[in-house]
C-alpha atoms as an extended CHARMM CRD file, in Angstrom:
* protein
*
       269  EXT
         1         1  GLU       CA              9.6060000000       53.9830000000       89.9660000000  PROA      1               0.0000000000
         2         2  LYS       CA              7.0440000000       56.3440000000       91.3900000000  PROA      2               0.0000000000
         3         3  GLN       CA              3.6470000000       55.0960000000       92.5210000000  PROA      3               0.0000000000
         4         4  THR       CA              1.0030000000       57.0820000000       90.7180000000  PROA      4               0.0000000000
         5         5  LYS       CA             -1.7830000000       58.9420000000       92.4430000000  PROA      5               0.0000000000
         6         6  GLU       CA             -4.5110000000       56.5100000000       91.4360000000  PROA      6               0.0000000000
         7         7  SER       CA             -7.6960000000       58.1920000000       92.0310000000  PROA      7               0.0000000000
         8         8  LYS       CA            -10.3920000000       58.6370000000       94.3420000000  PROA      8               0.0000000000
         9         9  GLN       CA            -11.8960000000       60.2250000000       91.2700000000  PROA      9               0.0000000000
        10        10  VAL       CA            -10.3600000000       60.5750000000       88.9560000000  PROA      10              0.0000000000
        11        11  SER       CA            -10.3400000000       65.6990000000       61.0020000000  PROA      11              0.0000000000
        12        12  ASN       CA            -13.7270000000       67.0400000000       61.6420000000  PROA      12              0.0000000000
        13        13  SER       CA            -13.4100000000       68.8970000000       58.3500000000  PROA      13              0.0000000000
        14        14  HSD       CA            -14.7360000000       66.3550000000       55.8610000000  PROA      14              0.0000000000
        15        15  THR       CA            -15.3130000000       66.2580000000       52.1220000000  PROA      15              0.0000000000
        16        16  GLU       CA            -18.2040000000       64.5950000000       50.3620000000  PROA      16              0.0000000000
        17        17  LYS       CA            -16.1450000000       61.4030000000       50.1380000000  PROA      17              0.0000000000
        18        18  GLU       CA            -15.3980000000       61.3700000000       53.8650000000  PROA      18              0.0000000000
        19        19  LYS       CA            -17.8130000000       60.4440000000       56.6330000000  PROA      19              0.0000000000
        20        20  SER       CA            -18.7610000000       62.5920000000       59.5870000000  PROA      20              0.0000000000
        21        21  PRO       CA            -17.9000000000       61.4430000000       63.1260000000  PROA      21              0.0000000000
        22        22  VAL       CA            -21.5110000000       60.4890000000       63.7660000000  PROA      22              0.0000000000
        23        23  GLU       CA            -21.6780000000       58.4880000000       60.5470000000  PROA      23              0.0000000000
        24        24  GLN       CA            -18.4150000000       56.7800000000       61.5100000000  PROA      24              0.0000000000
        25        25  ASN       CA            -19.9590000000       55.9350000000       64.8780000000  PROA      25              0.0000000000
        26        26  GLU       CA            -22.9040000000       54.3000000000       63.1330000000  PROA      26              0.0000000000
        27        27  GLU       CA            -20.6100000000       52.4570000000       60.7140000000  PROA      27              0.0000000000
        28        28  LYS       CA            -18.4580000000       51.1140000000       63.5600000000  PROA      28              0.0000000000
        29        29  THR       CA            -21.5080000000       49.6980000000       65.2500000000  PROA      29              0.0000000000
        30        30  LYS       CA            -22.7980000000       48.0310000000       62.1030000000  PROA      30              0.0000000000
        31        31  ASP       CA            -19.3810000000       46.4830000000       61.4840000000  PROA      31              0.0000000000
        32        32  GLU       CA            -19.4210000000       45.0530000000       65.0160000000  PROA      32              0.0000000000
        33        33  ASN       CA            -22.8330000000       43.4290000000       64.3840000000  PROA      33              0.0000000000
        34        34  THR       CA            -24.5650000000       45.3510000000       67.1170000000  PROA      34              0.0000000000
        35        35  ASN       CA            -28.2960000000       45.8180000000       67.3980000000  PROA      35              0.0000000000
        36        36  SER       CA            -28.2950000000       49.4630000000       66.3860000000  PROA      36              0.0000000000
        37        37  SER       CA            -30.5160000000       50.0180000000       63.3650000000  PROA      37              0.0000000000
        38        38  GLU       CA            -30.0800000000       53.7030000000       62.6610000000  PROA      38              0.0000000000
        39        39  ASN       CA            -27.6810000000       56.5920000000       62.8240000000  PROA      39              0.0000000000
        40        40  PRO       CA            -27.4610000000       57.6730000000       66.4860000000  PROA      40              0.0000000000
        41        41  SER       CA            -28.0500000000       61.2490000000       65.3820000000  PROA      41              0.0000000000
        42        42  ALA       CA            -30.8030000000       60.4380000000       62.9180000000  PROA      42              0.0000000000
        43        43  SER       CA            -33.7000000000       61.7760000000       64.9210000000  PROA      43              0.0000000000
        44        44  ASP       CA            -34.4800000000       65.0800000000       66.5480000000  PROA      44              0.0000000000
        45        45  GLU       CA            -37.8950000000       63.9080000000       67.7150000000  PROA      45              0.0000000000
        46        46  ASN       CA            -36.8930000000       62.0350000000       70.8950000000  PROA      46              0.0000000000
        47        47  HSD       CA            -38.3320000000       63.9590000000       73.8290000000  PROA      47              0.0000000000
        48        48  ASN       CA            -35.0850000000       63.3270000000       75.7580000000  PROA      48              0.0000000000
        49        49  ASN       CA            -33.0910000000       65.3060000000       73.2010000000  PROA      49              0.0000000000
        50        50  GLU       CA            -33.7730000000       68.7120000000       74.6820000000  PROA      50              0.0000000000
        51        51  VAL       CA            -30.8900000000       71.1450000000       74.6550000000  PROA      51              0.0000000000
        52        52  SER       CA            -29.3450000000       71.4930000000       78.1140000000  PROA      52              0.0000000000
        53        53  SER       CA            -27.5290000000       74.5400000000       79.3870000000  PROA      53              0.0000000000
        54        54  SER       CA            -24.6910000000       72.9870000000       81.3850000000  PROA      54              0.0000000000
        55        55  GLN       CA            -22.2080000000       70.1470000000       81.0130000000  PROA      55              0.0000000000
        56        56  GLU       CA            -23.6270000000       68.4920000000       84.1130000000  PROA      56              0.0000000000
        57        57  GLU       CA            -27.1440000000       68.4590000000       82.6270000000  PROA      57              0.0000000000
        58        58  ILE       CA            -25.9270000000       67.2420000000       79.2300000000  PROA      58              0.0000000000
        59        59  ILE       CA            -23.8810000000       64.3990000000       80.7070000000  PROA      59              0.0000000000
        60        60  ALA       CA            -26.8270000000       63.3790000000       82.9120000000  PROA      60              0.0000000000
        61        61  SER       CA            -29.0620000000       63.3320000000       79.8180000000  PROA      61              0.0000000000
        62        62  ILE       CA            -26.5250000000       61.2040000000       77.9180000000  PROA      62              0.0000000000
        63        63  LYS       CA            -26.5050000000       58.6530000000       80.7310000000  PROA      63              0.0000000000
        64        64  GLU       CA            -30.3010000000       58.4540000000       80.6290000000  PROA      64              0.0000000000
        65        65  GLN       CA            -30.1440000000       57.6370000000       76.9120000000  PROA      65              0.0000000000
        66        66  ILE       CA            -27.6030000000       54.8170000000       77.2270000000  PROA      66              0.0000000000
        67        67  ASN       CA            -30.2100000000       52.0710000000       77.2270000000  PROA      67              0.0000000000
        68        68  ASP       CA            -29.8940000000       48.3050000000       77.7580000000  PROA      68              0.0000000000
        69        69  SER       CA            -26.1470000000       48.5460000000       78.2050000000  PROA      69              0.0000000000
        70        70  LEU       CA            -23.4500000000       48.6060000000       80.8700000000  PROA      70              0.0000000000
        71        71  PRO       CA            -23.8140000000       50.9970000000       83.8180000000  PROA      71              0.0000000000
        72        72  PRO       CA            -23.1060000000       54.4220000000       82.2530000000  PROA      72              0.0000000000
        73        73  ARG       CA            -19.8990000000       55.9910000000       83.5210000000  PROA      73              0.0000000000
        74        74  LEU       CA            -18.6150000000       59.1200000000       81.8070000000  PROA      74              0.0000000000
        75        75  PRO       CA            -16.3520000000       62.1050000000       82.4590000000  PROA      75              0.0000000000
        76        76  ARG       CA            -17.8980000000       64.7440000000       84.6650000000  PROA      76              0.0000000000
        77        77  TYR       CA            -16.1390000000       67.4810000000       82.6960000000  PROA      77              0.0000000000
        78        78  LEU       CA            -14.7970000000       67.9770000000       79.1680000000  PROA      78              0.0000000000
        79        79  PRO       CA            -12.4420000000       70.8180000000       78.1840000000  PROA      79              0.0000000000
        80        80  LEU       CA            -13.8890000000       73.0540000000       75.4650000000  PROA      80              0.0000000000
        81        81  SER       CA            -11.9340000000       75.3900000000       73.1860000000  PROA      81              0.0000000000
        82        82  SER       CA            -13.4770000000       78.5420000000       74.6830000000  PROA      82              0.0000000000
        83        83  GLU       CA            -15.8570000000       79.5480000000       77.4300000000  PROA      83              0.0000000000
        84        84  GLY       CA            -18.8030000000       80.1920000000       75.1270000000  PROA      84              0.0000000000
        85        85  MET       CA            -18.7700000000       76.7930000000       73.3910000000  PROA      85              0.0000000000
        86        86  LYS       CA            -21.6170000000       74.3320000000       73.9650000000  PROA      86              0.0000000000
        87        87  LEU       CA            -21.3760000000       70.5750000000       74.5500000000  PROA      87              0.0000000000
        88        88  SER       CA            -23.4100000000       67.9000000000       72.7670000000  PROA      88              0.0000000000
        89        89  ALA       CA            -23.0190000000       64.2350000000       71.8540000000  PROA      89              0.0000000000
        90        90  ALA       CA            -23.9740000000       61.3070000000       69.6460000000  PROA      90              0.0000000000
        91        91  ILE       CA            -24.6830000000       58.0490000000       71.4820000000  PROA      91              0.0000000000
        92        92  ASP       CA            -24.6360000000       54.4150000000       70.4590000000  PROA      92              0.0000000000
        93        93  SER       CA            -25.0570000000       51.4020000000       72.7290000000  PROA      93              0.0000000000
        94        94  ASN       CA            -25.9470000000       47.7480000000       72.9610000000  PROA      94              0.0000000000
        95        95  SER       CA            -25.8620000000       45.0820000000       75.6520000000  PROA      95              0.0000000000
        96        96  ASN       CA            -22.0720000000       44.9090000000       75.9860000000  PROA      96              0.0000000000
        97        97  MET       CA            -20.8570000000       48.3870000000       74.9720000000  PROA      97              0.0000000000
        98        98  TYR       CA            -21.6350000000       52.0480000000       74.6600000000  PROA      98              0.0000000000
        99        99  ARG       CA            -19.9010000000       54.7500000000       72.6400000000  PROA      99              0.0000000000
       100       100  VAL       CA            -20.2980000000       58.4980000000       73.0440000000  PROA      100             0.0000000000
       101       101  ILE       CA            -18.8270000000       61.0550000000       70.6360000000  PROA      101             0.0000000000
       102       102  PHE       CA            -18.7010000000       64.4720000000       72.2700000000  PROA      102             0.0000000000
       103       103  PHE       CA            -19.0110000000       67.6230000000       70.1700000000  PROA      103             0.0000000000
       104       104  GLU       CA            -18.5630000000       71.3280000000       70.7700000000  PROA      104             0.0000000000
       105       105  SER       CA            -20.4060000000       74.0810000000       68.9210000000  PROA      105             0.0000000000
       106       106  LYS       CA            -21.0810000000       77.7960000000       69.1760000000  PROA      106             0.0000000000
       107       107  LYS       CA            -24.7910000000       77.1650000000       69.6070000000  PROA      107             0.0000000000
       108       108  ALA       CA            -26.6030000000       74.5360000000       71.6610000000  PROA      108             0.0000000000
       109       109  ILE       CA            -27.4110000000       71.3970000000       69.6310000000  PROA      109             0.0000000000
       110       110  PRO       CA            -29.6070000000       68.5590000000       70.9340000000  PROA      110             0.0000000000
       111       111  ILE       CA            -28.0400000000       65.1820000000       71.6860000000  PROA      111             0.0000000000
       112       112  ASN       CA            -28.1260000000       62.8580000000       68.6470000000  PROA      112             0.0000000000
       113       113  SER       CA            -29.1660000000       65.7020000000       66.3480000000  PROA      113             0.0000000000
       114       114  LYS       CA            -28.5320000000       65.3940000000       62.6150000000  PROA      114             0.0000000000
       115       115  GLU       CA            -26.9050000000       68.8080000000       62.8630000000  PROA      115             0.0000000000
       116       116  LEU       CA            -23.8880000000       67.1740000000       64.5240000000  PROA      116             0.0000000000
       117       117  ASN       CA            -23.0450000000       65.7320000000       61.0850000000  PROA      117             0.0000000000
       118       118  ASN       CA            -22.2500000000       69.2500000000       59.8470000000  PROA      118             0.0000000000
       119       119  SER       CA            -18.5500000000       69.9290000000       60.5330000000  PROA      119             0.0000000000
       120       120  ASP       CA            -19.1160000000       73.6250000000       59.8630000000  PROA      120             0.0000000000
       121       121  VAL       CA            -21.3970000000       73.7250000000       62.8940000000  PROA      121             0.0000000000
       122       122  ALA       CA            -20.1110000000       71.0510000000       65.3020000000  PROA      122             0.0000000000
       123       123  LYS       CA            -16.6250000000       69.7020000000       65.9860000000  PROA      123             0.0000000000
       124       124  ALA       CA            -15.9800000000       66.2670000000       67.5000000000  PROA      124             0.0000000000
       125       125  ILE       CA            -13.6780000000       66.7030000000       70.5000000000  PROA      125             0.0000000000
       126       126  ALA       CA            -13.5410000000       63.2750000000       72.1690000000  PROA      126             0.0000000000
       127       127  GLU       CA            -14.7910000000       59.7180000000       71.9130000000  PROA      127             0.0000000000
       128       128  ILE       CA            -15.5700000000       57.5240000000       74.9090000000  PROA      128             0.0000000000
       129       129  GLU       CA            -16.0440000000       53.7950000000       74.4580000000  PROA      129             0.0000000000
       130       130  VAL       CA            -16.8370000000       51.3280000000       77.2360000000  PROA      130             0.0000000000
       131       131  ARG       CA            -16.8420000000       47.6600000000       76.2780000000  PROA      131             0.0000000000
       132       132  GLN       CA            -17.2080000000       44.3990000000       78.1620000000  PROA      132             0.0000000000
       133       133  TYR       CA            -15.1500000000       41.3480000000       77.1690000000  PROA      133             0.0000000000
       134       134  ASP       CA            -15.6380000000       37.6600000000       77.8830000000  PROA      134             0.0000000000
       135       135  ASN       CA            -12.8720000000       37.4580000000       80.4760000000  PROA      135             0.0000000000
       136       136  GLU       CA            -10.2520000000       39.5560000000       82.2370000000  PROA      136             0.0000000000
       137       137  GLU       CA             -7.3950000000       38.2450000000       80.1050000000  PROA      137             0.0000000000
       138       138  GLU       CA             -9.0800000000       39.4300000000       76.9000000000  PROA      138             0.0000000000
       139       139  ALA       CA             -9.8310000000       42.8090000000       78.4720000000  PROA      139             0.0000000000
       140       140  GLU       CA             -6.2280000000       43.2100000000       79.6350000000  PROA      140             0.0000000000
       141       141  ALA       CA             -4.9440000000       42.5100000000       76.1140000000  PROA      141             0.0000000000
       142       142  LYS       CA             -7.0350000000       45.4120000000       74.7570000000  PROA      142             0.0000000000
       143       143  VAL       CA             -5.5190000000       47.9860000000       77.1330000000  PROA      143             0.0000000000
       144       144  GLY       CA             -2.0740000000       48.1270000000       75.5190000000  PROA      144             0.0000000000
       145       145  TYR       CA             -0.1410000000       47.9140000000       78.7680000000  PROA      145             0.0000000000
       146       146  ILE       CA              3.5970000000       47.1490000000       78.5170000000  PROA      146             0.0000000000
       147       147  THR       CA              5.4330000000       45.9780000000       81.6250000000  PROA      147             0.0000000000
       148       148  PRO       CA              8.5690000000       47.8100000000       82.8330000000  PROA      148             0.0000000000
       149       149  ASP       CA             10.6530000000       44.7410000000       81.9350000000  PROA      149             0.0000000000
       150       150  ASN       CA              9.5480000000       44.9840000000       78.3070000000  PROA      150             0.0000000000
       151       151  ILE       CA             10.6060000000       48.5550000000       77.5180000000  PROA      151             0.0000000000
       152       152  PRO       CA             14.2040000000       49.3900000000       76.4970000000  PROA      152             0.0000000000
       153       153  LYS       CA             16.2650000000       50.6660000000       79.4260000000  PROA      153             0.0000000000
       154       154  GLY       CA             19.0380000000       52.7070000000       77.8200000000  PROA      154             0.0000000000
       155       155  ASN       CA             19.8390000000       56.2870000000       78.7640000000  PROA      155             0.0000000000
       156       156  SER       CA             17.0060000000       57.7560000000       80.8040000000  PROA      156             0.0000000000
       157       157  ILE       CA             15.4850000000       61.2500000000       80.6340000000  PROA      157             0.0000000000
       158       158  ASP       CA             14.4540000000       63.0960000000       83.7810000000  PROA      158             0.0000000000
       159       159  LEU       CA             10.7580000000       63.9630000000       83.4450000000  PROA      159             0.0000000000
       160       160  GLY       CA             10.4670000000       65.5550000000       86.8730000000  PROA      160             0.0000000000
       161       161  HSD       CA              8.8980000000       64.3610000000       90.1210000000  PROA      161             0.0000000000
       162       162  SER       CA             11.4110000000       61.4720000000       90.3340000000  PROA      162             0.0000000000
       163       163  ILE       CA             10.1130000000       59.9020000000       87.1200000000  PROA      163             0.0000000000
       164       164  LYS       CA             12.4460000000       58.6930000000       84.3830000000  PROA      164             0.0000000000
       165       165  GLY       CA             11.4860000000       58.2540000000       80.7350000000  PROA      165             0.0000000000
       166       166  TYR       CA             13.1880000000       55.7310000000       78.4850000000  PROA      166             0.0000000000
       167       167  PRO       CA             13.6530000000       56.4940000000       74.7720000000  PROA      167             0.0000000000
       168       168  GLU       CA             12.9200000000       53.9550000000       72.0640000000  PROA      168             0.0000000000
       169       169  GLY       CA             13.2320000000       54.4030000000       68.3040000000  PROA      169             0.0000000000
       170       170  GLY       CA             13.0180000000       52.7780000000       64.9230000000  PROA      170             0.0000000000
       171       171  ALA       CA             11.9440000000       53.2830000000       61.2700000000  PROA      171             0.0000000000
       172       172  GLY       CA             11.6240000000       57.0740000000       61.4660000000  PROA      172             0.0000000000
       173       173  ASN       CA              9.7010000000       57.0260000000       64.7350000000  PROA      173             0.0000000000
       174       174  LYS       CA             10.6320000000       57.4670000000       68.3530000000  PROA      174             0.0000000000
       175       175  TRP       CA              8.8460000000       56.9510000000       71.6370000000  PROA      175             0.0000000000
       176       176  LEU       CA              9.4020000000       57.9880000000       75.2220000000  PROA      176             0.0000000000
       177       177  ASN       CA              8.1370000000       55.3980000000       77.7150000000  PROA      177             0.0000000000
       178       178  TRP       CA              7.5990000000       55.4830000000       81.4630000000  PROA      178             0.0000000000
       179       179  HSD       CA              5.4610000000       53.9810000000       84.2140000000  PROA      179             0.0000000000
       180       180  GLU       CA              3.4680000000       55.4590000000       87.0520000000  PROA      180             0.0000000000
       181       181  GLY       CA              2.1580000000       52.7140000000       89.2930000000  PROA      181             0.0000000000
       182       182  ARG       CA             -0.0740000000       50.4120000000       87.2220000000  PROA      182             0.0000000000
       183       183  TRP       CA             -0.0840000000       52.8320000000       84.2920000000  PROA      183             0.0000000000
       184       184  PHE       CA              2.1480000000       52.6630000000       81.2050000000  PROA      184             0.0000000000
       185       185  LEU       CA              2.6290000000       56.0250000000       79.4670000000  PROA      185             0.0000000000
       186       186  GLN       CA              4.1250000000       56.7170000000       76.0540000000  PROA      186             0.0000000000
       187       187  VAL       CA              4.7150000000       59.7880000000       73.8790000000  PROA      187             0.0000000000
       188       188  HSD       CA              5.3570000000       59.3700000000       70.1570000000  PROA      188             0.0000000000
       189       189  ALA       CA              7.1850000000       61.6720000000       67.7250000000  PROA      189             0.0000000000
       190       190  SER       CA              8.4340000000       61.3530000000       64.1640000000  PROA      190             0.0000000000
       191       191  ASN       CA             12.0960000000       61.5890000000       63.2400000000  PROA      191             0.0000000000
       192       192  ILE       CA             11.1460000000       62.5430000000       59.6890000000  PROA      192             0.0000000000
       193       193  GLU       CA              8.4470000000       65.2220000000       59.7960000000  PROA      193             0.0000000000
       194       194  GLY       CA              6.8640000000       67.7000000000       62.1590000000  PROA      194             0.0000000000
       195       195  ASN       CA              7.8290000000       68.1520000000       65.7800000000  PROA      195             0.0000000000
       196       196  SER       CA             10.3960000000       65.5640000000       66.8760000000  PROA      196             0.0000000000
       197       197  ASP       CA             10.8340000000       66.8180000000       70.4600000000  PROA      197             0.0000000000
       198       198  TYR       CA              8.7290000000       64.6400000000       72.7250000000  PROA      198             0.0000000000
       199       199  VAL       CA             10.3150000000       65.6880000000       76.0300000000  PROA      199             0.0000000000
       200       200  PRO       CA              8.2470000000       68.8720000000       76.6590000000  PROA      200             0.0000000000
       201       201  LEU       CA              4.9500000000       67.0050000000       76.2220000000  PROA      201             0.0000000000
       202       202  ALA       CA              6.1020000000       64.1260000000       78.4270000000  PROA      202             0.0000000000
       203       203  LYS       CA              7.1440000000       66.5670000000       81.1640000000  PROA      203             0.0000000000
       204       204  SER       CA              3.8090000000       68.3820000000       80.8920000000  PROA      204             0.0000000000
       205       205  MET       CA              1.9490000000       65.0810000000       81.2640000000  PROA      205             0.0000000000
       206       206  VAL       CA              4.0010000000       64.0680000000       84.3080000000  PROA      206             0.0000000000
       207       207  ASN       CA              3.4750000000       67.4840000000       85.8740000000  PROA      207             0.0000000000
       208       208  TYR       CA             -0.2830000000       67.3480000000       85.2430000000  PROA      208             0.0000000000
       209       209  LEU       CA             -0.5500000000       63.8980000000       86.8090000000  PROA      209             0.0000000000
       210       210  GLU       CA              1.3660000000       65.0630000000       89.8570000000  PROA      210             0.0000000000
       211       211  LYS       CA             -1.6730000000       67.2260000000       90.6760000000  PROA      211             0.0000000000
       212       212  ASN       CA             -4.4830000000       65.1890000000       89.1040000000  PROA      212             0.0000000000
       213       213  GLU       CA             -5.3460000000       61.5400000000       89.6080000000  PROA      213             0.0000000000
       214       214  LEU       CA             -6.0080000000       58.8960000000       86.9750000000  PROA      214             0.0000000000
       215       215  PRO       CA             -8.6640000000       56.2290000000       87.5680000000  PROA      215             0.0000000000
       216       216  VAL       CA             -7.6620000000       53.1170000000       89.4980000000  PROA      216             0.0000000000
       217       217  PRO       CA             -7.1400000000       50.3380000000       86.9360000000  PROA      217             0.0000000000
       218       218  HSD       CA             -7.8380000000       46.7000000000       87.7190000000  PROA      218             0.0000000000
       219       219  LYS       CA             -5.4740000000       45.7610000000       86.7210000000  PROA      219             0.0000000000
       220       220  TYR       CA             -3.6610000000       47.9810000000       84.1960000000  PROA      220             0.0000000000
       221       221  GLY       CA             -3.9800000000       51.2070000000       82.2070000000  PROA      221             0.0000000000
       222       222  SER       CA             -2.1330000000       52.9070000000       79.3510000000  PROA      222             0.0000000000
       223       223  VAL       CA             -1.7610000000       56.4480000000       78.0080000000  PROA      223             0.0000000000
       224       224  LYS       CA             -0.5070000000       56.9960000000       74.4570000000  PROA      224             0.0000000000
       225       225  ALA       CA             -0.0060000000       60.4960000000       73.0700000000  PROA      225             0.0000000000
       226       226  ASP       CA              1.4320000000       62.0890000000       69.9260000000  PROA      226             0.0000000000
       227       227  VAL       CA              3.2460000000       65.4240000000       69.8060000000  PROA      227             0.0000000000
       228       228  GLU       CA              1.4780000000       66.3550000000       66.5450000000  PROA      228             0.0000000000
       229       229  LYS       CA             -2.0170000000       67.8550000000       66.8330000000  PROA      229             0.0000000000
       230       230  LYS       CA             -2.9360000000       66.5090000000       63.4070000000  PROA      230             0.0000000000
       231       231  LYS       CA             -2.3920000000       62.9750000000       64.7260000000  PROA      231             0.0000000000
       232       232  ALA       CA             -5.1540000000       63.0360000000       67.3240000000  PROA      232             0.0000000000
       233       233  ASP       CA             -6.1750000000       59.5140000000       66.2680000000  PROA      233             0.0000000000
       234       234  ASN       CA             -2.9720000000       58.3250000000       67.9800000000  PROA      234             0.0000000000
       235       235  ASN       CA             -4.0300000000       59.7970000000       71.3250000000  PROA      235             0.0000000000
       236       236  ARG       CA             -5.6520000000       57.1840000000       73.5310000000  PROA      236             0.0000000000
       237       237  ILE       CA             -6.2020000000       56.3350000000       77.1870000000  PROA      237             0.0000000000
       238       238  SER       CA             -7.4290000000       52.8610000000       78.1220000000  PROA      238             0.0000000000
       239       239  TRP       CA             -7.8500000000       51.1400000000       81.4440000000  PROA      239             0.0000000000
       240       240  GLN       CA             -9.3060000000       47.8930000000       82.6810000000  PROA      240             0.0000000000
       241       241  GLU       CA            -11.9080000000       47.2770000000       85.3500000000  PROA      241             0.0000000000
       242       242  LYS       CA            -11.9770000000       43.4720000000       85.4380000000  PROA      242             0.0000000000
       243       243  THR       CA            -13.7870000000       42.4800000000       82.1990000000  PROA      243             0.0000000000
       244       244  ILE       CA            -14.6400000000       46.0700000000       81.1720000000  PROA      244             0.0000000000
       245       245  VAL       CA            -12.2940000000       48.3830000000       79.2440000000  PROA      245             0.0000000000
       246       246  TYR       CA            -12.7440000000       52.1580000000       79.2640000000  PROA      246             0.0000000000
       247       247  THR       CA            -11.2160000000       54.0730000000       76.3390000000  PROA      247             0.0000000000
       248       248  ILE       CA            -10.8410000000       57.8010000000       75.6700000000  PROA      248             0.0000000000
       249       249  SER       CA             -9.6580000000       58.6800000000       72.1650000000  PROA      249             0.0000000000
       250       250  LYS       CA             -9.5720000000       61.2630000000       69.3570000000  PROA      250             0.0000000000
       251       251  VAL       CA             -8.7160000000       64.1780000000       71.6520000000  PROA      251             0.0000000000
       252       252  GLU       CA             -6.4710000000       66.7090000000       69.9130000000  PROA      252             0.0000000000
       253       253  ASN       CA             -4.6050000000       67.9070000000       72.9980000000  PROA      253             0.0000000000
       254       254  PRO       CA             -3.0710000000       65.1250000000       75.1630000000  PROA      254             0.0000000000
       255       255  ILE       CA             -3.4060000000       67.2600000000       78.3140000000  PROA      255             0.0000000000
       256       256  ASP       CA             -7.1190000000       67.6950000000       77.5920000000  PROA      256             0.0000000000
       257       257  MET       CA             -7.3020000000       63.9150000000       77.1980000000  PROA      257             0.0000000000
       258       258  LEU       CA             -5.7350000000       63.5130000000       80.6490000000  PROA      258             0.0000000000
       259       259  ALA       CA             -8.2290000000       66.0320000000       82.0320000000  PROA      259             0.0000000000
       260       260  ILE       CA            -11.0960000000       63.9110000000       80.7160000000  PROA      260             0.0000000000
       261       261  ALA       CA             -9.6210000000       60.7790000000       82.3210000000  PROA      261             0.0000000000
       262       262  THR       CA             -8.9510000000       62.4390000000       85.6650000000  PROA      262             0.0000000000
       263       263  HSD       CA            -12.5520000000       63.7110000000       85.7810000000  PROA      263             0.0000000000
       264       264  PHE       CA            -14.0540000000       60.3100000000       84.9830000000  PROA      264             0.0000000000
       265       265  ASP       CA            -16.7440000000       58.7060000000       87.1290000000  PROA      265             0.0000000000
       266       266  ASN       CA            -15.3880000000       56.1950000000       89.6260000000  PROA      266             0.0000000000
       267       267  THR       CA            -15.1980000000       52.9180000000       87.6700000000  PROA      267             0.0000000000
       268       268  GLU       CA            -14.4560000000       50.6670000000       90.6450000000  PROA      268             0.0000000000
       269       269  LYS       CA            -17.1900000000       48.1770000000       91.4700000000  PROA      269             0.0000000000
């Protein structure tokens, strides 16, 4: 098993019946009995919501608006679909969590603007959630880490860079599992519909991580990716820093999701 390079750094189209990503963010918070009392993109009047011209400025502004919560740590860079696209976000936070939904748009849109609700104007590209739990055991359980002893060890697949993946299947689904240091990684594909070849994506992920470094988890991390773009909800990266769990989700391209993780602020205390 190869030791990973653990770092020094590391459907928006909705109908009237469906809810926008920002509305979903608000609904999540209400369901969790947080202190938030309004839609995080309900107001354009906050003087902090000025449109910024660079990702660095936008991310700095987001951190300033994460109030009364955990120390704000976010990615320093997010991949956008083209060079001309602009970055914005909707923010929600309370004393033990914060959630940021990142959006891209052709024009600059202020943070927490109502305009982010319009899927014809803004597209949600990633969600970051940072949450503190009561103890390290509870936090570890939320990461989704599976030990090497608990994955099937049948015929292996060479993923490159001396890493072997181990297939697993059942009920029309199949997974390819492997470990890199304290990280568990898994690619999912369907045996029934869509693209069933998970090997190219797994090899691309291994190759990317050979040159880019994931955060250092304390104590574990997991990466779960789906070969189908339409199943972005299945794409998730989570890692533990003692009682805090960092999660990146809802990124359409798994390599972009890895890029977000490998450009994350140092989460070590």
